[in-house]
Structures are given as structure tokens and as C-alpha cells.
Coordinates of C-alpha atoms and ligand atoms in Angstrom, one line a residue:
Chain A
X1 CA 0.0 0.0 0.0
X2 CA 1.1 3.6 -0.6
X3 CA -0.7 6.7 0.6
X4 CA -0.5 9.9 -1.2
X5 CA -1.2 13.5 0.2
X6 CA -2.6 16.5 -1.1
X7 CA -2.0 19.3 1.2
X8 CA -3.2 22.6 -0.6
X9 CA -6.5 21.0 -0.5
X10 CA -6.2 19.4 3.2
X11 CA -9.3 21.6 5.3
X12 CA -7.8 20.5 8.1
X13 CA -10.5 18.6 9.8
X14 CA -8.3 16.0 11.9
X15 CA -10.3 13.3 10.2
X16 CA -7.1 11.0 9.0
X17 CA -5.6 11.6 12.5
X18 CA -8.5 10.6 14.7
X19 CA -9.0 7.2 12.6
X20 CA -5.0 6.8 12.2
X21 CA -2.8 8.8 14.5
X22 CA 0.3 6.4 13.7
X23 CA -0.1 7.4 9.9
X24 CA -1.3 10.8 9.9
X25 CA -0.2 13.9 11.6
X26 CA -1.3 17.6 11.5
X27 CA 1.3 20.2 10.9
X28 CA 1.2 22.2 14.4
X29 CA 0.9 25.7 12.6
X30 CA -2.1 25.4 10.6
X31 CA -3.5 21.7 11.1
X32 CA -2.7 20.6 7.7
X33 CA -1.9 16.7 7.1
X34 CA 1.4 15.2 7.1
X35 CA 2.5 11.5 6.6
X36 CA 3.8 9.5 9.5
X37 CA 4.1 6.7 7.0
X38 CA 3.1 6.2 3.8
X39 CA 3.4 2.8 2.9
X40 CA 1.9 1.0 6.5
X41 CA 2.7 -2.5 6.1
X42 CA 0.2 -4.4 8.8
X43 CA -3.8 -5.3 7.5
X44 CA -5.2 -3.2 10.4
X45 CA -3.0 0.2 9.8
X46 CA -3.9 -0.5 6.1
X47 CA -7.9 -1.0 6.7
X48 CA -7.4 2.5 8.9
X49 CA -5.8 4.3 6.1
X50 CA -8.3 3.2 3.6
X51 CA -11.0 4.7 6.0
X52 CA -9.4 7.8 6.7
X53 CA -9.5 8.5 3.1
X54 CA -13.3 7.9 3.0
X55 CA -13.4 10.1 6.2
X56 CA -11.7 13.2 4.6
X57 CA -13.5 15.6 3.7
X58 CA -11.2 17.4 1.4
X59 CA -10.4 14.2 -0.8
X60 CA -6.9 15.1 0.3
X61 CA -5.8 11.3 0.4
X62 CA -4.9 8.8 -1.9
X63 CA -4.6 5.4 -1.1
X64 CA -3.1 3.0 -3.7
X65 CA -2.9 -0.7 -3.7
Chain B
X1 CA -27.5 33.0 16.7
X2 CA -28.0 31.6 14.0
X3 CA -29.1 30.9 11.2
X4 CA -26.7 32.5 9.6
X5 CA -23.7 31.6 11.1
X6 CA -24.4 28.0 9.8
X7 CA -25.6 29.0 6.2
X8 CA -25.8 32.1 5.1
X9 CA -23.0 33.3 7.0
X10 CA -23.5 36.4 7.4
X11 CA -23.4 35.6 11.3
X12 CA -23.4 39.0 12.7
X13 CA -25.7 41.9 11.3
X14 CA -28.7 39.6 10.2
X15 CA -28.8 36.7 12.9
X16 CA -31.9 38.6 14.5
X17 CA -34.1 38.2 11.3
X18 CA -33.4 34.2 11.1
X19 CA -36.3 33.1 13.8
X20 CA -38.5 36.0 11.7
X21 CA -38.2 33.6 8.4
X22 CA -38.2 30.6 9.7
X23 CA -41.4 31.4 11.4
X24 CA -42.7 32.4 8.0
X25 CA -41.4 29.7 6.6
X26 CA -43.0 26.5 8.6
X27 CA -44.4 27.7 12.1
X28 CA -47.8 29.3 11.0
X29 CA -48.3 28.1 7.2
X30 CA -47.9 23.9 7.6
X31 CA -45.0 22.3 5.9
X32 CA -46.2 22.5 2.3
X33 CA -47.1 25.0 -0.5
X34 CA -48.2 27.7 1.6
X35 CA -46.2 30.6 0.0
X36 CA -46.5 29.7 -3.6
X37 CA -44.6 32.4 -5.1
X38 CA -46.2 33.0 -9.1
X39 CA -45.0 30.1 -11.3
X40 CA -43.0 28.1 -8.6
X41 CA -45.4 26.1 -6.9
X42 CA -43.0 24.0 -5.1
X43 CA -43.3 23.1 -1.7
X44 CA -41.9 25.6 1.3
X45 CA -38.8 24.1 2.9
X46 CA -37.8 23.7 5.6
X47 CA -40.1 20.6 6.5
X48 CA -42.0 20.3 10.0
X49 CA -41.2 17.2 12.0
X50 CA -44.5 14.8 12.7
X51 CA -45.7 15.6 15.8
X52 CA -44.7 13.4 18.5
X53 CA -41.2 12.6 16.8
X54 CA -39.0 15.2 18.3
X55 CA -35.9 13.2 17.5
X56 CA -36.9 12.1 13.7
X57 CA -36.0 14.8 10.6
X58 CA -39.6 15.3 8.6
X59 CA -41.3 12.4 7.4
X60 CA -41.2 13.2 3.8
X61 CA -37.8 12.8 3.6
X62 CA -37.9 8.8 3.2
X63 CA -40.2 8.6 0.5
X64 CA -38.1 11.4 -1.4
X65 CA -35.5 9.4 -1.0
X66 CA -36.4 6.5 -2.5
X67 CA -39.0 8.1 -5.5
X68 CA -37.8 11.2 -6.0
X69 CA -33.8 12.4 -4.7
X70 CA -33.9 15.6 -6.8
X71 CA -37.2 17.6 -5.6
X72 CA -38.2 21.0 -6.1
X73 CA -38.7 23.3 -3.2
X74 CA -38.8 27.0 -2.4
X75 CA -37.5 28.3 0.6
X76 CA -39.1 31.2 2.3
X77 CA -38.5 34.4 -0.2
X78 CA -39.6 31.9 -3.0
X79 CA -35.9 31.0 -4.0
X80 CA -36.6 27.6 -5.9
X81 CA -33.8 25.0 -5.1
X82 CA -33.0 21.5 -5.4
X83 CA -33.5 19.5 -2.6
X84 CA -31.2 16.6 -2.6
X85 CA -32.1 14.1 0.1
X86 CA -29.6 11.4 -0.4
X87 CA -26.6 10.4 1.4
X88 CA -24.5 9.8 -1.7
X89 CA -25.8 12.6 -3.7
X90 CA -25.1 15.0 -1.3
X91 CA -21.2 13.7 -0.7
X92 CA -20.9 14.2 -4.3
X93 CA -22.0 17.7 -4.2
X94 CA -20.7 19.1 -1.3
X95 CA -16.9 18.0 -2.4
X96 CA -17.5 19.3 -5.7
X97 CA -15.9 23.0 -6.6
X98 CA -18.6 23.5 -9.2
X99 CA -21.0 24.0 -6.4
X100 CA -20.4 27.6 -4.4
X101 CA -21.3 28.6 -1.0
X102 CA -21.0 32.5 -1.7
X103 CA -24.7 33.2 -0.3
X104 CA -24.4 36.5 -2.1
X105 CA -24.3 34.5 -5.6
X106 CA -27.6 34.5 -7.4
X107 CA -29.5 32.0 -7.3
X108 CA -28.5 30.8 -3.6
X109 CA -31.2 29.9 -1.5
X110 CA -30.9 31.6 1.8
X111 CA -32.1 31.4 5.3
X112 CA -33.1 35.0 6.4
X113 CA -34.0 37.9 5.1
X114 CA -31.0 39.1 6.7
X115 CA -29.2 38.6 3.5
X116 CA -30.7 40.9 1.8
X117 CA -29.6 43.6 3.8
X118 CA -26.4 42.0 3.6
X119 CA -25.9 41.8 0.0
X120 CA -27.0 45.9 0.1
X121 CA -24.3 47.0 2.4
X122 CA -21.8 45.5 0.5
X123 CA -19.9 44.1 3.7
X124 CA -18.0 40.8 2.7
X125 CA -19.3 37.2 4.4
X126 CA -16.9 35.3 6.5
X127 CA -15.3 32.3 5.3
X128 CA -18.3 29.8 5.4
X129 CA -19.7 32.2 2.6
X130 CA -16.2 32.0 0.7
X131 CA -14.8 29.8 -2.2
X132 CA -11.6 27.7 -2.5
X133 CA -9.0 28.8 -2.5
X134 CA -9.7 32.1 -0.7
X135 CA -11.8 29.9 1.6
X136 CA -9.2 27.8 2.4
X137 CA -6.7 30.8 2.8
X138 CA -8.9 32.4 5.6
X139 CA -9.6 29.2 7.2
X140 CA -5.8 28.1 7.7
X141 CA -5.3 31.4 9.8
X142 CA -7.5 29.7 12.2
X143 CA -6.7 25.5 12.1
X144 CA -4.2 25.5 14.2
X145 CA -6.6 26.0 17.4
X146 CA -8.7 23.3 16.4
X147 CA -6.5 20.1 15.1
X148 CA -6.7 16.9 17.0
X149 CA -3.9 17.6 19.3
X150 CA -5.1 20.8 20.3
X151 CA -8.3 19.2 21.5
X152 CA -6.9 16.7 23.4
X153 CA -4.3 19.2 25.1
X154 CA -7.8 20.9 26.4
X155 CA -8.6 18.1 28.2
X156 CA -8.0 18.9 31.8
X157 CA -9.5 22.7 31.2
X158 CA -12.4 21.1 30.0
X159 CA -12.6 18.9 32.5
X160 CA -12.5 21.6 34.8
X161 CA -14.8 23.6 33.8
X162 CA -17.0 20.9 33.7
X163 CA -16.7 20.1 37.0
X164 CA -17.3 23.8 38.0
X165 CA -20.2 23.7 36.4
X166 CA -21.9 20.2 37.7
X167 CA -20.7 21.5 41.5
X168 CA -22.9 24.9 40.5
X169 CA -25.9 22.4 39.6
X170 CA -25.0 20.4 42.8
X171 CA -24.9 22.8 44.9
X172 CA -28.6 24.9 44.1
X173 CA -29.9 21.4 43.8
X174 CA -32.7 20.1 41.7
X175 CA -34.5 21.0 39.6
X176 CA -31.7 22.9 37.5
X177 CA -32.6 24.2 33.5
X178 CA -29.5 21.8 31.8
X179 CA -29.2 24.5 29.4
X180 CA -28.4 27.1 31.3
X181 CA -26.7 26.2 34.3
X182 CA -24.6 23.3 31.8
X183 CA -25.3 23.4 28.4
X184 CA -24.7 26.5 27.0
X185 CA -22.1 28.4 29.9
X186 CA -19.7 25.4 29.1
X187 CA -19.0 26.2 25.3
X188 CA -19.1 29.7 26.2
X189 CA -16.3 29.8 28.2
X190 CA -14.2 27.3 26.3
X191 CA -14.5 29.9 23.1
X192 CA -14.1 32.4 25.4
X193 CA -10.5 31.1 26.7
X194 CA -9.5 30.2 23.2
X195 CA -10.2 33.5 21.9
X196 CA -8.6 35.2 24.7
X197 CA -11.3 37.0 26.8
X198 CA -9.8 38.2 29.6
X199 CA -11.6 36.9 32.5
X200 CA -12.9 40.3 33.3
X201 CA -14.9 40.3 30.6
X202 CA -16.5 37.1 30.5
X203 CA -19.5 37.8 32.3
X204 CA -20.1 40.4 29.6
X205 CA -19.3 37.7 26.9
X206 CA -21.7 35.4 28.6
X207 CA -24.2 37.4 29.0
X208 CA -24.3 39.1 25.4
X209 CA -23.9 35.1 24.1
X210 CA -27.3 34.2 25.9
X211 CA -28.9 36.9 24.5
X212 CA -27.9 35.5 21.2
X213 CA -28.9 32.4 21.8
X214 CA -32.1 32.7 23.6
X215 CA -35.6 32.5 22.3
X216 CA -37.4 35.6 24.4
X217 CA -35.5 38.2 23.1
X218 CA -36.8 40.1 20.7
X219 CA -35.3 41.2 17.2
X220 CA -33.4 44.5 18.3
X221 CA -32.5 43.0 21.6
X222 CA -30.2 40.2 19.7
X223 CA -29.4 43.3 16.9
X224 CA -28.0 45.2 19.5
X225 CA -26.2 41.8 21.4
X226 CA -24.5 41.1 18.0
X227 CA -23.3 44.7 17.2
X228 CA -22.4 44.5 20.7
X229 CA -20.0 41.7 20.7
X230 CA -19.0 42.6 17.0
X231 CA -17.5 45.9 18.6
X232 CA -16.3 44.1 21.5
X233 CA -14.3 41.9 19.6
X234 CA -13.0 44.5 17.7
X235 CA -11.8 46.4 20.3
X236 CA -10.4 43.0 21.7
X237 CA -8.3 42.6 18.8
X238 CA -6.9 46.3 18.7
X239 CA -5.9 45.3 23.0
X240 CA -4.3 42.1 21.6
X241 CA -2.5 44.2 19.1
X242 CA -1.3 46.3 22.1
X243 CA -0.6 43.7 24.5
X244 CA -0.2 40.4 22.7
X245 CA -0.9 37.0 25.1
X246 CA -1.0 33.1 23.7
X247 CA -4.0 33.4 22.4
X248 CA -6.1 32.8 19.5
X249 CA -6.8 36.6 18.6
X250 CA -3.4 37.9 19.5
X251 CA -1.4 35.0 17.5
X252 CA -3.7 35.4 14.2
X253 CA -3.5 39.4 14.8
X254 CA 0.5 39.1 15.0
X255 CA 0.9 36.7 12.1
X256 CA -1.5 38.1 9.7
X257 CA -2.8 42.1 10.4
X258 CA 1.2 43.0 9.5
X259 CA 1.0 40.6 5.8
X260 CA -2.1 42.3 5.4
X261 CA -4.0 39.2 4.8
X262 CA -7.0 40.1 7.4
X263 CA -7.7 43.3 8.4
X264 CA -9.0 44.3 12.1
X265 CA -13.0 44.1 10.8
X266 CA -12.6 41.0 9.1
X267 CA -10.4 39.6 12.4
X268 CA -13.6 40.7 13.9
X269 CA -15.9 39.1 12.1
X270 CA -14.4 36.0 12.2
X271 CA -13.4 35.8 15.6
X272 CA -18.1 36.4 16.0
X273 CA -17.9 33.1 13.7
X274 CA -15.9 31.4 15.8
X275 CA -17.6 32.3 18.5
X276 CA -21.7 31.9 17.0
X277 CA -20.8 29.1 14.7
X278 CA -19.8 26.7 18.1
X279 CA -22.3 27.9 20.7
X280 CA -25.8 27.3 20.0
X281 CA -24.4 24.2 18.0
X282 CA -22.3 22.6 20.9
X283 CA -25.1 23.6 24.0
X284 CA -27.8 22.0 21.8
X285 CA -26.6 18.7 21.3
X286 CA -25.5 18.8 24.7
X287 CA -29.0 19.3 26.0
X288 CA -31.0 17.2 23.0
X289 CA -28.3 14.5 23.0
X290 CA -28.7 14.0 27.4
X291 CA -32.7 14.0 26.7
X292 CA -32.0 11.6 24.1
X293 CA -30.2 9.3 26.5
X294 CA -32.8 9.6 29.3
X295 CA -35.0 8.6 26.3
X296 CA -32.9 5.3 26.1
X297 CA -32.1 4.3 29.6
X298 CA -30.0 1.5 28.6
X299 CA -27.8 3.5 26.0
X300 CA -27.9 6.0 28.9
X301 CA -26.4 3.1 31.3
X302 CA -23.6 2.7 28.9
X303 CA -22.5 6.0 28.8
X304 CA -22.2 6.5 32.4
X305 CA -20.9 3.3 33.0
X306 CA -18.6 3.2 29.8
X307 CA -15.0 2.0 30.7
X308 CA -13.2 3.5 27.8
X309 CA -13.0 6.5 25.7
X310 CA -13.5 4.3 22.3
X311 CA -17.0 3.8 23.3
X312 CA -18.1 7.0 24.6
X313 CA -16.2 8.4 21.1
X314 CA -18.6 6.0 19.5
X315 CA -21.7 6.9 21.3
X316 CA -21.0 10.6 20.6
X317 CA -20.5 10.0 16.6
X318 CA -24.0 8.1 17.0
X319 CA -25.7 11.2 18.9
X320 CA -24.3 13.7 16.1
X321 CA -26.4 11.3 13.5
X322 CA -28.9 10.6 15.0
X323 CA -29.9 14.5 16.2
X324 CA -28.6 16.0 13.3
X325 CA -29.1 19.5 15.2
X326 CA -28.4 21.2 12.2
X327 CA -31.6 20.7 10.2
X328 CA -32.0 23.0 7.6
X329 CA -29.5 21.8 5.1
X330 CA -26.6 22.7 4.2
X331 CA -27.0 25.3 1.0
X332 CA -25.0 25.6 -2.3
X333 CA -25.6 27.0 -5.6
X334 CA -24.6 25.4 -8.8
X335 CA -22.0 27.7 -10.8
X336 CA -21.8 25.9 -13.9
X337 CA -23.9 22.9 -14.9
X338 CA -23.5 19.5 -12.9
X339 CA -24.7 15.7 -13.7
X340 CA -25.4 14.3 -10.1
X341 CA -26.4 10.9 -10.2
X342 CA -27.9 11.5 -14.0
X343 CA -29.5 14.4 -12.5
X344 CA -28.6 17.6 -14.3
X345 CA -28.3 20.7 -12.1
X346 CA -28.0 23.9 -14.2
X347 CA -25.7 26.8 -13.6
X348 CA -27.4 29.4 -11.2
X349 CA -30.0 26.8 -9.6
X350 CA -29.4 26.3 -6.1
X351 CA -29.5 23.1 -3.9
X352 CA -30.3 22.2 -0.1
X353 CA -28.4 18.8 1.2
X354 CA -30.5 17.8 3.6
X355 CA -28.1 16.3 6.2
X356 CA -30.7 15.3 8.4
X357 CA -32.0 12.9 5.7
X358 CA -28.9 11.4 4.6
X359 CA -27.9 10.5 8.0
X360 CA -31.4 8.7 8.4
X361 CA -30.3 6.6 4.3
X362 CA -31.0 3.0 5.0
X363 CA -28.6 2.7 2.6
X364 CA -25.7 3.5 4.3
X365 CA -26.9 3.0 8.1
X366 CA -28.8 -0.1 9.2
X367 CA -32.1 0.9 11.0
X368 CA -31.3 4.2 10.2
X369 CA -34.3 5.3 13.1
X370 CA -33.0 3.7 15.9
X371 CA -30.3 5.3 18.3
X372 CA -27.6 2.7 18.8
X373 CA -24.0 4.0 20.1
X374 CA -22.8 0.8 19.4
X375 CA -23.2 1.4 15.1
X376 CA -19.9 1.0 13.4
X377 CA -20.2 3.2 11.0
X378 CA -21.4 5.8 12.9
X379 CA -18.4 8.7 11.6
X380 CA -20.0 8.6 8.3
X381 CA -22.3 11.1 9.1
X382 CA -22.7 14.9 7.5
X383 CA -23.8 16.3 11.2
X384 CA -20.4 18.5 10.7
X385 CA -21.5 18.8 7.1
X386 CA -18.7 17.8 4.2
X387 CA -15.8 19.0 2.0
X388 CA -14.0 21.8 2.6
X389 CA -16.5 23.8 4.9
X390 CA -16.8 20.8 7.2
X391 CA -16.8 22.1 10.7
X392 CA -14.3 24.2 11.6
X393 CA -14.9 23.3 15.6
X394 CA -15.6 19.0 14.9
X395 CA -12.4 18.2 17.4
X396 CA -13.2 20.6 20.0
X397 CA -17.0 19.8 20.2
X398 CA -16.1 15.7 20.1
X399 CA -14.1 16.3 23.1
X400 CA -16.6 19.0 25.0
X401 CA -18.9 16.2 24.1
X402 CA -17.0 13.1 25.0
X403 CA -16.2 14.9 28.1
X404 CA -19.5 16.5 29.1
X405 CA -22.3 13.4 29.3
X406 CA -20.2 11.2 31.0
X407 CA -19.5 13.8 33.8
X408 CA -23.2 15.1 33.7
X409 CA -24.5 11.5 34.1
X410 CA -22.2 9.8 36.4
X411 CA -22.4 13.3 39.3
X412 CA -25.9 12.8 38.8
X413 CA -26.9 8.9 37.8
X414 CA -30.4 9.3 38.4
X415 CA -31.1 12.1 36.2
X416 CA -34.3 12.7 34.8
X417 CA -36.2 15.5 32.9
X418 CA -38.2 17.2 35.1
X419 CA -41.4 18.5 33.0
X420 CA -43.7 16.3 30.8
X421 CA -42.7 15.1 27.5
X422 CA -45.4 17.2 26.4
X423 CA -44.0 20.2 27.7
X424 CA -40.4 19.8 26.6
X425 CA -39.7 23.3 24.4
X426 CA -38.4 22.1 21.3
X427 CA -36.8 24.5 18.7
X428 CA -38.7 23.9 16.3
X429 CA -38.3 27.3 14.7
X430 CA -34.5 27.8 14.4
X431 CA -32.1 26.5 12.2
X432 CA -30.0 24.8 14.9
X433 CA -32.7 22.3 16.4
X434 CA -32.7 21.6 20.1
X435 CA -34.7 22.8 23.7
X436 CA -34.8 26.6 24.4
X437 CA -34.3 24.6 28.5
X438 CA -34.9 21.5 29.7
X439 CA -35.3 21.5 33.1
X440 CA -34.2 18.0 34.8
X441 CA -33.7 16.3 38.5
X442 CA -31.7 14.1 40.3
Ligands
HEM501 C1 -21.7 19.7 17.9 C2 -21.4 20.9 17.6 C3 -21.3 21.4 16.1 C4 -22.0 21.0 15.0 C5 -23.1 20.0 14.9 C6 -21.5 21.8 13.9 C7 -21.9 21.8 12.6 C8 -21.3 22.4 11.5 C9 -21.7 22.2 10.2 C10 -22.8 21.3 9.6 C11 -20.9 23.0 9.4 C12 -20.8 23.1 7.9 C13 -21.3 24.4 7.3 C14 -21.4 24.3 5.7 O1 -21.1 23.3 5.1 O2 -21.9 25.3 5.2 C15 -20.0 23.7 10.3 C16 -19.1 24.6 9.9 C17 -18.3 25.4 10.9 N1 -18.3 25.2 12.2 FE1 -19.3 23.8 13.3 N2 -20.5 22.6 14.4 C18 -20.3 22.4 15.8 C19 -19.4 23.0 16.6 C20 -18.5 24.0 16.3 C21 -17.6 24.6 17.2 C22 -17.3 24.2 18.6 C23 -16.9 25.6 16.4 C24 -15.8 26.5 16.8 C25 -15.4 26.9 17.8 C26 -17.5 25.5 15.1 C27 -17.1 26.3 14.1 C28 -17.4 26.2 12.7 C29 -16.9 27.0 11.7 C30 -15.9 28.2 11.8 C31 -17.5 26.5 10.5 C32 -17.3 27.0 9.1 C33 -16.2 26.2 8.4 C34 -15.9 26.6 7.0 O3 -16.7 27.1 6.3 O4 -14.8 26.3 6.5 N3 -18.4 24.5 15.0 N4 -20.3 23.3 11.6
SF4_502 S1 -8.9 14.2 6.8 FE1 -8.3 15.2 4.9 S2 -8.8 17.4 5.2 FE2 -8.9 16.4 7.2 S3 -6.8 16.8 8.0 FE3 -6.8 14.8 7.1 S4 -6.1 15.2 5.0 FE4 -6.7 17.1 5.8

């Protein structure tokens, strides 16, 4: 898996971080995603990426197989 | 507040007239085709709930889902709009940049009369009213006091102030209005603190906020609260400018009055949007969410009694969808034309997502109807709306909320409204949905 981020569109919700907090960080001057790690190996990091990127609300993430 | 601060945006000047339209619009006339405007004979929304289902959105809602997601209704000037009623039809829409939310674009259906006045005096909206990118320019000055960490770094003020509050209610002993002696002085001073109101001043804070907020006072009395606090914050901003503390207003004054890239109005104005968009919001479901619970003894049980955070997380997420507080849709208006779903939306037309009805879609939530803090897939819900715009505030009111029933219910187990169900003042009439008080014992 490989996750892809898209920070001038990021709204800054905290989405990706409260589903995946080992993943996904926010930047702490204006809450915008960063990556932790973009390739999480393990099934249950993997399932939480996949539904943070349903979660955002921006469309700001990218997960690829 | 509000009306405005939740659609139309134009939170300050024209939050009186919002109770005004909305009375127009569905207290007096019945849900339906009272106010046919010539050649639109479409149905007035918003909707009335069925009597006797204070927590349910309006019944029509699941038949327009299934026969008919695209409907045509009128709001209360005689603005025609699509109303889109689906879950996925709405998702699609509200993360899609050929949609605006400039309420001052023809065509949008607004709230209040208010923004008429509004579009006359030529003052600009604040950023709920604005477009990406310039949206998402003006919101960035202000996401850093409201990411995930920042929320959970509040915890033990919250806490705090919780417990102040519960020892208050403890103390005068039952019966105690939830929404004023809880409800609504708890957000208050959280925004408060975040913003920076010296302590001094909160009493005036509070009590300009209640005004805001509260269902008695007439339409120059909440005028005059608004300009009030308008002029307060602006004169806050100009002290923060003198004497600079860590806090919201002096940090966003520092960084971006010297760049130019807000001025001391505009600092103003969106400091009021801070402060209107997360009051009525937060104290409602606060209130309508514990009545809920007492509602549902055993989902009650298991909040109290909850060992850890995940589930009272969960249970909060479920309360969001459930309530759906704010229930009169979020608004758009198309800027060039769309196919949704094979639906065609032309350029100018406006729309309403319904958020209340798409977190009721059977298709996306089992048993849609029923309250159960235990669903999954409870997150999925539009209560903080969707794309870009969603809620500003979502991390700080999870964790007032996550924080607040627990408390409430374990100080007083036993709690209980305290007037017939009959008698419960719902707020029916405004645009964030709730009790104007609920008075309960222990
Ligand atoms: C449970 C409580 C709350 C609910 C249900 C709620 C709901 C919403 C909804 C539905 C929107 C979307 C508006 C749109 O799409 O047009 C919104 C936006 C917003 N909310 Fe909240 N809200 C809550 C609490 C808060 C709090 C505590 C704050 C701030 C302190 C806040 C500040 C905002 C702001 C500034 C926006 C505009 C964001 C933008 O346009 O980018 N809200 N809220
Ligand atoms: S969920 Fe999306 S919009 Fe929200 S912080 Fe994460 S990337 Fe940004």
C-alpha cells in the first residue's frame, strides 16, 4: 500500500488523525496533514488508512494498492 | 444566533431576522405550498417534523429518497432549489468546486431575510460564505486551534470547567434548567479562553452570548447583542494588538494584520464566527443529546458506565447522526452545470443537502431510526457537514462532548427530565434544532 497526500487541498479537519494517528499527523501551525508513514505495512493500519481517506473531507488522500 | 452563522453566513448583522423567516417559513403556514410564489409552486422548505417525533428529521424525507432524490422546493423568499435528500448525492455535491457557497451569488437559497440587507451593504461574508482557494486561505489562519492535538491538550481545562459547572448544579440542587446552568455556559467559556477573553470580561461575553442564543428576546434586543459583541471583539483585537498573550486573537493578529491578509474588521468578524458558529451548535446537542439518553435508559447506562474513551467516542458520533441539530441543510448553488447521479443541475439553480436525511439513508446506516452507540459506521455522518466547509470546531466539540455526558451523568446517575414530555420546548423554529431549556432532577 502507498498513501499519497494532497496538502493545498487538506481543510484541516483531523479526520485522518483521529481514525490513524500512527499514519497521519497535522502540521502544528495550521493543522494541515502530514504522513507519518506512507506505505503501512500491517492489515489493520492499512484498513485504517483506507478509512481515513473515505473520512476526509477534502479528498486530500490517496490510497493506492 | 443563527441561522446565519451555519448557512448564510453572514453571522453577525442579520442573525436577528433568522427566527422572523423561519417562522414564516414552517411555524404558521404547515409544511407544504403555503407561499407559492407566481409560477413556482413548489413546496416551502424547511419541512415540520411529525408531531410526537421530536428526534426524527420530517417524514417526507424517506419517501423522497427512494422516488424522488432531486425535488423541487422553495425556501421562504420563494428561491426555488434542489432538494437533494440522499446520502451519496449530497457527498458528491458538497466536495465538488462547481458548487459555491458565496450566499451573495444569485441564485442561492438563503435562510433569512437578513441577507438581503447583507448583500445591500456590501460588507464581505466570512469564510463559510467564501470559495476555495480564498476559503481555504482564511480558514488556515485559524486551524491550528482546532487540530486533534489541540483538543486533546484541552482536556484537563475542559474537564475543569465541567466540573465547575456540575458543582454549581450540585450545589442549588434540583431542579436545575440543563441549558443554562450546563449546556450552554460550558461552550461559552471554552470559546471564550480560546479566543482570549480576559476573564474580566466574561461575564459580559456570557451574558451578550445568551442573548444571542435565547428565544425571548426580541429582534433588536439580539441586533444590539451582535453589534455589541462585534465591537467588542474589535476592540479585543486592537488590545491584543497592544498587548499580545498566547491566544487565538493575538497570534492570528500578529501573524496576519502585518501581511495584510486580514484586516482588524474581518479579524472581527471571524473571531463572531468562531464564537456563533460553536455555541448554540455545541449547548444543543449537549442538551438534546442527554434527553436523548434519558429517552434510552440502557444507552444511557452505557455511557455513564462506559469503561473507555473508544466507546463514549462511539456513542458521541451516533448522537451527532442521530440528532442532526443542524436541520436545515446545508446550501449551495450550482455555478456551472452538474450531472449528479444522471440528474442535471444547471448553472445558477441552487440546492439544499438535507443532512438530516442522509444520515437517516437505510442505505448507508442499518435501522437508520434507531439510536444505537454501538453502530460501526457511525463517523460517516454529514452532522459536521462535508468537503471543505466541514466544521471548523468537529475536534473541540467531540471532546466538550466526549467529556460532558459522561461527567453530567455519572455526578448525577439518576437524572431525569423534570417537565412532561409534552412540555419539553423544542426549537422547532431555528435553524440549529434543540430545547430553548430542559429543566431535569436528580
Ligand atoms: C456539535 C457541535 C457542532 C455542530 C453540529 C457543527 C456543525 C457544523 C456544520 C454542519 C458546518 C458546515 C457548514 C457548511 O457546510 O456550510 C459547520 C461549519 C463550521 N463550524 Fe461547526 N459545528 C459544531 C461545533 C462547532 C464549534 C465548537 C466551532 C468553533 C469553535 C465551530 C465552528 C465552525 C466554523 C468556523 C465553520 C465554518 C467552516 C468553513 O466554512 O470552513 N463549530 N459546523
Ligand atoms: S482528513 Fe483530509 S482534510 Fe482532514 S486533516 Fe486529514 S487530509 Fe486534511
Amino acid at each position: 500500500m502507498h498513501i499519497e497526500i494532497d496538502q493545498d487541498r487538506c481543510c484541516a479537519s483531523g479526520q485522518c488523525v483521529l481514525t490513524a494517528d500512527d499514519i497521519f499527523d497535522q502540521r502544528d501551525e495550521d493543522g494541515v496533514v502530514t504522513l507519518l508513514d506512507d506505505a503501512p505495512g500491517d492489515a489493520d493500519a492499512q484498513a485504517r488508512a483506507e478509512e481515513a481517506a473515505a473520512l476526509c473531507p477534502a479528498g486530500a488522500i490517496t490510497v493506492r494498492a | 444566533m443563527t441561522d446565519t452563522a451555519l448557512s448564510d453566513s453572514t453571522h453577525s448583522t442579520d442573525s436577528t431576522d433568522s427566527t422572523d423567516s423561519t417562522d414564516s417559513t414552517h411555524g404558521a403556514h404547515g409544511p407544504h405550498g403555503s407561499r407559492v410564489t407566481e409560477g413556482a409552486p413548489h413546496p416551502s422548505y424547511p419541512f415540520s417534523r411529525a408531531a410526537g417525533c421530536p428526534f426524527d428529521p420530517p417524514p417526507e424525507f424517506a419517501g423522497l429518497r427512494e422516488r424522488e432524490p432531486f425535488s423541487r422546493v422553495q425556501v421562504f423568499d420563494g428561491t426555488p432549489a434542489w432538494l437533494v435528500t440522499r446520502y451519496q448525492d449530497q457527498r458528491a455535491i458538497l466536495a465538488d468546486d462547481r458548487f459555491s457557497a458565496d450566499a451573495l451569488r444569485p441564485g442561492f437559497p438563503p435562510q433569512s431575510p437578513g441577507l438581503e440587507a447583507r448583500r445591500k451593504s456590501g460588507k464581505p461574508l466570512s469564510f463559510i460564505a467564501m470559495d476555495d482557494p480564498d476559503h481555504n486561505r482564511v480558514r488556515r489562519m485559524f486551524t491550528a486551534y482546532f487540530s486533534v492535538r489541540r483538543a486533546r491538550a484541552l482536556v484537563p481545562r475542559l474537564s475543569e470547567i465541567i466540573d465547575g459547572l456540575l458543582d454549581g448544579m450540585e450545589a442549588a440542587g434540583p431542579p436545575a434548567d440543563l441549558v443554562s446552568s450546563f449546556a450552554l455556559p460550558l461552550p461559552s467559556l471554552v470559546i471564550a479562553e480560546i479566543l482570549g477573553v480576559p476573564r474580566s470580561d466574561h461575564h459580559l461575553f456570557q451574558s451578550r452570548t445568551k442573548v444571542l442564543v435565547s428565544r425571548s428576546a426580541s429582534g433588536e434586543k439580539s441586533l444590539a447583542a451582535t453589534n455589541e459583541l462585534t465591537d467588542y471583539l474589535g476592540g479585543l483585537v486592537d488590545e491584543k494588538v497592544k498587548n499580545p498573550q498566547d491566544d487565538l486573537i493575538s497570534n492570528v493578529a500578529a501573524a496576519h494584520l502585518p501581511t495584510g491578509e486580514t484586516t482588524r474588521e474581518r479579524l472581527a468578524q471571524d473571531a463572531m464566527l468562531l464564537l456563533v458558529a460553536g455555541h448554540e451548535t455545541t449547548t444543543n446537542m449537549i442538551a438534546l443529546g442527554t434527553l436523548a439518553l434519558m429517552r434510552n435508559p440502557d444507552q444511557l447506562a452505557a455511557v455513564r458506565d462506559a469503561e473507555g474513551p473508544a466507546q463514549i467516542a462511539g456513542a458521541v458520533e451516533e448522537l451527532l447522526r442521530y440528532l442532526t441539530i443542524v436541520h436545515t441543510g446545508r446550501r449551495r448553488v450550482a455555478i456551472e452545470d452538474v450531472e449528479i447521479s444522471g440528474h442535471t443541475i444547471r448553472a445558477g439553480e441552487g440546492v439544499i443537502l438535507a443532512n438530516d436525511s442522509a444520515n437517516r439513508d437505510a442505505t448507508l446506516f442499518d435501522d437508520p431510526d434507531d439510536l444505537d452507540i454501538t453502530r460501526p459506521n457511525a463517523r460517516r455522518h454529514l452532522a459536521f457537514g462535508q468537503g471543505t466547509h466541514q466544521c471548523l470546531g468537529q475536534n473541540l466539540a467531540r471532546q466538550e462532548l466526549q467529556l460532558a455526558y459522561p461527567a453530567l451523568l455519572r455526578r448525577f446517575p439518576a437524572l431525569r427530565p423534570a417537565i412532561e414530555e409534552r412540555d419539553i420546548p423544542y426549537k422547532h423554529d431555528a435553524v440549529v434544532y434543540g430545547v430553548h431549556e430542559l429543566p431535569v432532577a436528580w
